[in-house]
mmCIF file of C-alpha atoms in Angstrom:
data_model
loop_
_atom_site.group_PDB
_atom_site.id
_atom_site.type_symbol
_atom_site.label_atom_id
_atom_site.label_comp_id
_atom_site.label_asym_id
_atom_site.label_seq_id
_atom_site.Cartn_x
_atom_site.Cartn_y
_atom_site.Cartn_z
ATOM 1 C CA MET A 1 20.223 -276.732 34.490
ATOM 2 C CA VAL A 2 18.514 -279.820 33.175
ATOM 3 C CA LEU A 3 21.058 -282.273 31.781
ATOM 4 C CA ASP A 4 19.429 -282.559 28.363
ATOM 5 C CA GLU A 5 19.376 -278.758 27.792
ATOM 6 C CA ALA A 6 21.909 -277.420 25.310
ATOM 7 C CA PRO A 7 24.087 -274.584 26.633
ATOM 8 C CA ASP A 8 23.013 -271.151 25.488
ATOM 9 C CA ALA A 9 25.270 -270.298 22.516
ATOM 10 C CA GLY A 10 25.285 -266.579 23.370
ATOM 11 C CA ARG A 11 26.478 -267.209 26.909
ATOM 12 C CA LEU A 12 29.148 -269.605 25.672
ATOM 13 C CA THR A 13 30.376 -267.023 23.146
ATOM 14 C CA LEU A 14 30.519 -264.405 25.917
ATOM 15 C CA LEU A 15 32.454 -266.738 28.242
ATOM 16 C CA LEU A 16 34.965 -267.552 25.505
ATOM 17 C CA ALA A 17 35.431 -263.859 24.683
ATOM 18 C CA ARG A 18 35.997 -262.995 28.353
ATOM 19 C CA ASP A 19 38.541 -265.819 28.668
ATOM 20 C CA GLU A 20 40.407 -264.634 25.570
ATOM 21 C CA LEU A 21 40.396 -261.048 26.856
ATOM 22 C CA HIS A 22 41.744 -262.212 30.218
ATOM 23 C CA GLN A 23 44.516 -264.078 28.398
ATOM 24 C CA LEU A 24 45.296 -260.884 26.458
ATOM 25 C CA VAL A 25 45.714 -258.740 29.577
ATOM 26 C CA THR A 26 47.884 -261.340 31.324
ATOM 27 C CA ALA A 27 50.002 -261.793 28.174
ATOM 28 C CA TYR A 28 50.601 -258.034 28.311
ATOM 29 C CA CYS A 29 52.024 -258.382 31.839
ATOM 30 C CA ARG A 30 54.468 -261.080 30.804
ATOM 31 C CA ALA A 31 55.545 -259.262 27.648
ATOM 32 C CA VAL A 32 56.210 -255.990 29.532
ATOM 33 C CA ASP A 33 57.992 -257.677 32.452
ATOM 34 C CA ARG A 34 60.167 -259.849 30.235
ATOM 35 C CA ALA A 35 60.901 -257.022 27.762
ATOM 36 C CA ASP A 36 59.507 -259.172 24.950
ATOM 37 C CA TYR A 37 58.689 -256.344 22.579
ATOM 38 C CA ALA A 38 57.704 -258.552 19.641
ATOM 39 C CA ALA A 39 55.122 -260.322 21.820
ATOM 40 C CA LEU A 40 53.950 -256.970 23.218
ATOM 41 C CA ARG A 41 53.549 -255.454 19.757
ATOM 42 C CA ASP A 42 51.489 -258.478 18.671
ATOM 43 C CA LEU A 43 48.935 -257.799 21.429
ATOM 44 C CA TYR A 44 47.925 -254.456 19.934
ATOM 45 C CA HIS A 45 45.855 -253.574 16.891
ATOM 46 C CA PRO A 46 48.200 -251.881 14.361
ATOM 47 C CA ASP A 47 46.488 -248.498 14.921
ATOM 48 C CA ALA A 48 46.236 -248.842 18.709
ATOM 49 C CA THR A 49 47.227 -246.201 21.221
ATOM 50 C CA ASP A 50 48.541 -246.580 24.749
ATOM 51 C CA SER A 51 48.330 -243.798 27.336
ATOM 52 C CA HIS A 52 50.667 -244.302 30.282
ATOM 53 C CA GLY A 53 50.577 -240.732 31.605
ATOM 54 C CA SER A 54 53.743 -238.711 31.015
ATOM 55 C CA PHE A 55 55.724 -241.926 30.430
ATOM 56 C CA SER A 56 54.149 -242.452 27.023
ATOM 57 C CA SER A 57 51.035 -241.341 25.205
ATOM 58 C CA GLY A 58 50.601 -242.298 21.584
ATOM 59 C CA GLY A 59 51.054 -245.286 19.378
ATOM 60 C CA VAL A 60 52.401 -248.660 20.355
ATOM 61 C CA GLU A 61 55.808 -248.005 18.780
ATOM 62 C CA GLN A 62 56.214 -244.908 20.960
ATOM 63 C CA PHE A 63 55.294 -246.927 24.052
ATOM 64 C CA ILE A 64 57.785 -249.665 23.153
ATOM 65 C CA ALA A 65 60.503 -247.059 22.488
ATOM 66 C CA GLN A 66 59.939 -245.637 25.979
ATOM 67 C CA LEU A 67 60.098 -249.121 27.522
ATOM 68 C CA LYS A 68 63.391 -249.800 25.707
ATOM 69 C CA ALA A 69 64.833 -246.469 26.873
ATOM 70 C CA ALA A 70 63.870 -247.249 30.493
ATOM 71 C CA GLU A 71 65.150 -250.836 30.386
ATOM 72 C CA PRO A 72 68.668 -250.136 31.811
ATOM 73 C CA TYR A 73 67.086 -248.537 34.901
ATOM 74 C CA VAL A 74 64.422 -251.163 35.608
ATOM 75 C CA LEU A 75 65.787 -253.694 38.094
ATOM 76 C CA VAL A 76 62.408 -255.229 39.006
ATOM 77 C CA SER A 77 59.240 -255.188 36.924
ATOM 78 C CA GLN A 78 56.172 -257.129 37.966
ATOM 79 C CA HIS A 79 52.660 -256.409 36.685
ATOM 80 C CA ASN A 80 49.831 -258.273 38.429
ATOM 81 C CA ILE A 81 46.224 -258.395 37.273
ATOM 82 C CA THR A 82 43.571 -258.758 39.945
ATOM 83 C CA THR A 83 39.940 -257.900 39.114
ATOM 84 C CA THR A 84 38.855 -257.971 35.473
ATOM 85 C CA ASN A 85 35.609 -256.486 34.192
ATOM 86 C CA PHE A 86 34.694 -256.871 30.518
ATOM 87 C CA VAL A 87 31.777 -255.642 28.414
ATOM 88 C CA VAL A 88 31.675 -257.487 25.096
ATOM 89 C CA ASP A 89 29.695 -256.182 22.123
ATOM 90 C CA GLY A 90 30.244 -258.358 19.073
ATOM 91 C CA ASP A 91 33.800 -257.904 17.848
ATOM 92 C CA THR A 92 34.550 -254.975 20.166
ATOM 93 C CA ALA A 93 34.834 -254.843 23.936
ATOM 94 C CA ARG A 94 35.799 -252.619 26.847
ATOM 95 C CA GLY A 95 37.553 -253.561 30.043
ATOM 96 C CA GLU A 96 38.421 -252.197 33.451
ATOM 97 C CA ILE A 97 41.439 -254.169 34.626
ATOM 98 C CA TYR A 98 42.702 -253.734 38.192
ATOM 99 C CA CYS A 99 46.469 -254.042 38.570
ATOM 100 C CA LEU A 100 49.273 -253.952 41.096
ATOM 101 C CA VAL A 101 52.616 -252.962 39.610
ATOM 102 C CA PHE A 102 55.956 -253.325 41.390
ATOM 103 C CA HIS A 103 59.130 -251.682 40.079
ATOM 104 C CA THR A 104 62.608 -251.143 41.419
ATOM 105 C CA PHE A 105 64.494 -248.452 39.529
ATOM 106 C CA ALA A 106 68.254 -247.951 39.595
ATOM 107 C CA GLY A 107 69.175 -244.500 40.838
ATOM 108 C CA PRO A 108 72.426 -242.534 40.888
ATOM 109 C CA GLU A 109 72.899 -242.984 44.644
ATOM 110 C CA HIS A 110 70.501 -245.820 45.524
ATOM 111 C CA ASP A 111 67.626 -247.823 44.094
ATOM 112 C CA ILE A 112 63.981 -246.859 44.608
ATOM 113 C CA ASP A 113 60.880 -249.069 44.797
ATOM 114 C CA VAL A 114 57.642 -247.853 43.245
ATOM 115 C CA ILE A 115 54.426 -249.767 43.906
ATOM 116 C CA ILE A 116 51.316 -248.680 42.035
ATOM 117 C CA GLY A 117 47.709 -249.711 42.496
ATOM 118 C CA GLY A 118 45.611 -248.820 39.526
ATOM 119 C CA ARG A 119 43.470 -249.856 36.626
ATOM 120 C CA TYR A 120 43.703 -250.134 32.885
ATOM 121 C CA LEU A 121 40.750 -248.784 30.925
ATOM 122 C CA ASP A 122 40.900 -250.776 27.707
ATOM 123 C CA GLU A 123 39.168 -250.893 24.377
ATOM 124 C CA TYR A 124 39.572 -254.131 22.432
ATOM 125 C CA THR A 125 38.795 -255.221 18.914
ATOM 126 C CA GLN A 126 38.980 -258.440 16.967
ATOM 127 C CA HIS A 127 41.890 -258.353 14.497
ATOM 128 C CA ASP A 128 42.942 -261.343 12.411
ATOM 129 C CA GLY A 129 40.645 -263.564 14.495
ATOM 130 C CA ARG A 130 42.167 -262.514 17.849
ATOM 131 C CA TRP A 131 41.314 -259.958 20.485
ATOM 132 C CA LYS A 132 43.795 -257.076 20.559
ATOM 133 C CA PHE A 133 44.159 -253.797 22.397
ATOM 134 C CA ARG A 134 42.713 -250.856 20.492
ATOM 135 C CA GLN A 135 43.243 -248.299 23.276
ATOM 136 C CA ARG A 136 44.874 -248.743 26.683
ATOM 137 C CA THR A 137 44.846 -246.038 29.361
ATOM 138 C CA ILE A 138 46.393 -246.371 32.811
ATOM 139 C CA VAL A 139 44.569 -244.945 35.836
ATOM 140 C CA ALA A 140 46.788 -244.657 38.927
ATOM 141 C CA ASP A 141 44.698 -244.948 42.101
ATOM 142 C CA TRP A 142 47.619 -244.894 44.528
ATOM 143 C CA SER A 143 51.404 -245.115 44.529
ATOM 144 C CA TYR A 144 53.945 -245.917 47.215
ATOM 145 C CA GLN A 145 57.653 -245.173 46.968
ATOM 146 C CA ASN A 146 60.298 -246.763 49.133
ATOM 147 C CA ASP A 147 63.383 -244.594 48.803
ATOM 148 C CA PRO A 148 65.865 -246.156 49.068
ATOM 149 C CA SER A 149 64.847 -249.626 47.988
ATOM 150 C CA GLN A 150 64.588 -252.060 50.876
ATOM 151 C CA MET A 151 64.480 -255.466 49.243
ATOM 152 C CA ASN A 152 65.633 -258.247 51.518
ATOM 153 C CA PHE A 153 65.821 -261.917 50.551
ATOM 154 C CA GLU A 154 67.135 -263.209 53.887
ATOM 155 C CA HIS A 155 63.856 -264.645 55.159
ATOM 156 C CA PRO A 156 63.760 -268.481 54.962
ATOM 157 C CA SER A 157 60.868 -268.305 52.463
ATOM 158 C CA THR A 158 63.012 -266.392 49.936
ATOM 159 C CA ARG A 159 66.623 -267.158 50.846
ATOM 160 C CA GLY A 160 68.313 -269.254 48.174
ATOM 161 C CA SER A 161 65.418 -268.930 45.698
ATOM 162 C CA LEU A 162 65.847 -268.008 42.059
ATOM 163 C CA ARG A 163 65.804 -264.257 41.480
ATOM 164 C CA GLY A 164 63.396 -262.816 38.961
ATOM 165 C CA LYS A 165 64.837 -260.291 36.544
ATOM 166 C CA PRO A 166 63.178 -257.997 34.056
ATOM 167 C CA GLY A 167 63.813 -258.825 30.441
ATOM 168 C CA GLN A 168 65.155 -261.934 28.822
ATOM 169 C CA ALA A 169 67.468 -262.930 31.725
ATOM 170 C CA ASP A 170 64.522 -264.096 33.850
ATOM 171 C CA PRO A 171 64.479 -267.807 34.840
ATOM 172 C CA SER A 172 61.034 -268.212 33.209
ATOM 173 C CA ILE A 173 62.009 -267.261 29.655
ATOM 174 C CA ASP A 174 62.138 -270.799 28.259
ATOM 175 C CA TRP A 175 59.914 -272.371 30.904
ATOM 176 C CA LEU A 176 56.665 -272.289 28.934
ATOM 177 C CA THR A 177 58.168 -273.053 25.521
ATOM 178 C CA SER A 178 60.742 -275.742 26.213
ATOM 179 C CA PRO A 179 59.687 -279.366 26.694
ATOM 180 C CA GLN A 180 60.092 -280.445 30.286
ATOM 181 C CA GLY A 181 62.014 -283.642 30.795
#
């Protein structure tokens, strides 16, 4: 690029949209893992749907109700976004979002780990000047269960470290909002 050339406005608009969409999908991960249902609700268009297989298929309020019902059994919840692919068309977009999801669920006799590799197939729309989910569908590519759970924090790289927790008890809850001194 020649230094005196102005950046192409269309490319800049596309880059900004992709960045905002990436922020949306990562905000989803934090909201789900921290059980921040107000933040989660705010990420969706009011008429949005979310299809998480037999766990929940319908509107956002149904999805949040299912998450709340499962909350007592979720000991670990960690959603990780890897590859993101977006197609932007004006004020609508589509995305294929690769994810790794780690859960530990409390069971009657012992805990069970469930690790899922999959993708979200998303439709997005601009709403009130922000990108929001219009439709979210989970695609599970593979799943691994460790039954019973075999978490072990005795290795020197994890021993004595803070322990992440689903919901509002996690050590990160105030980390991004409180001034650091």
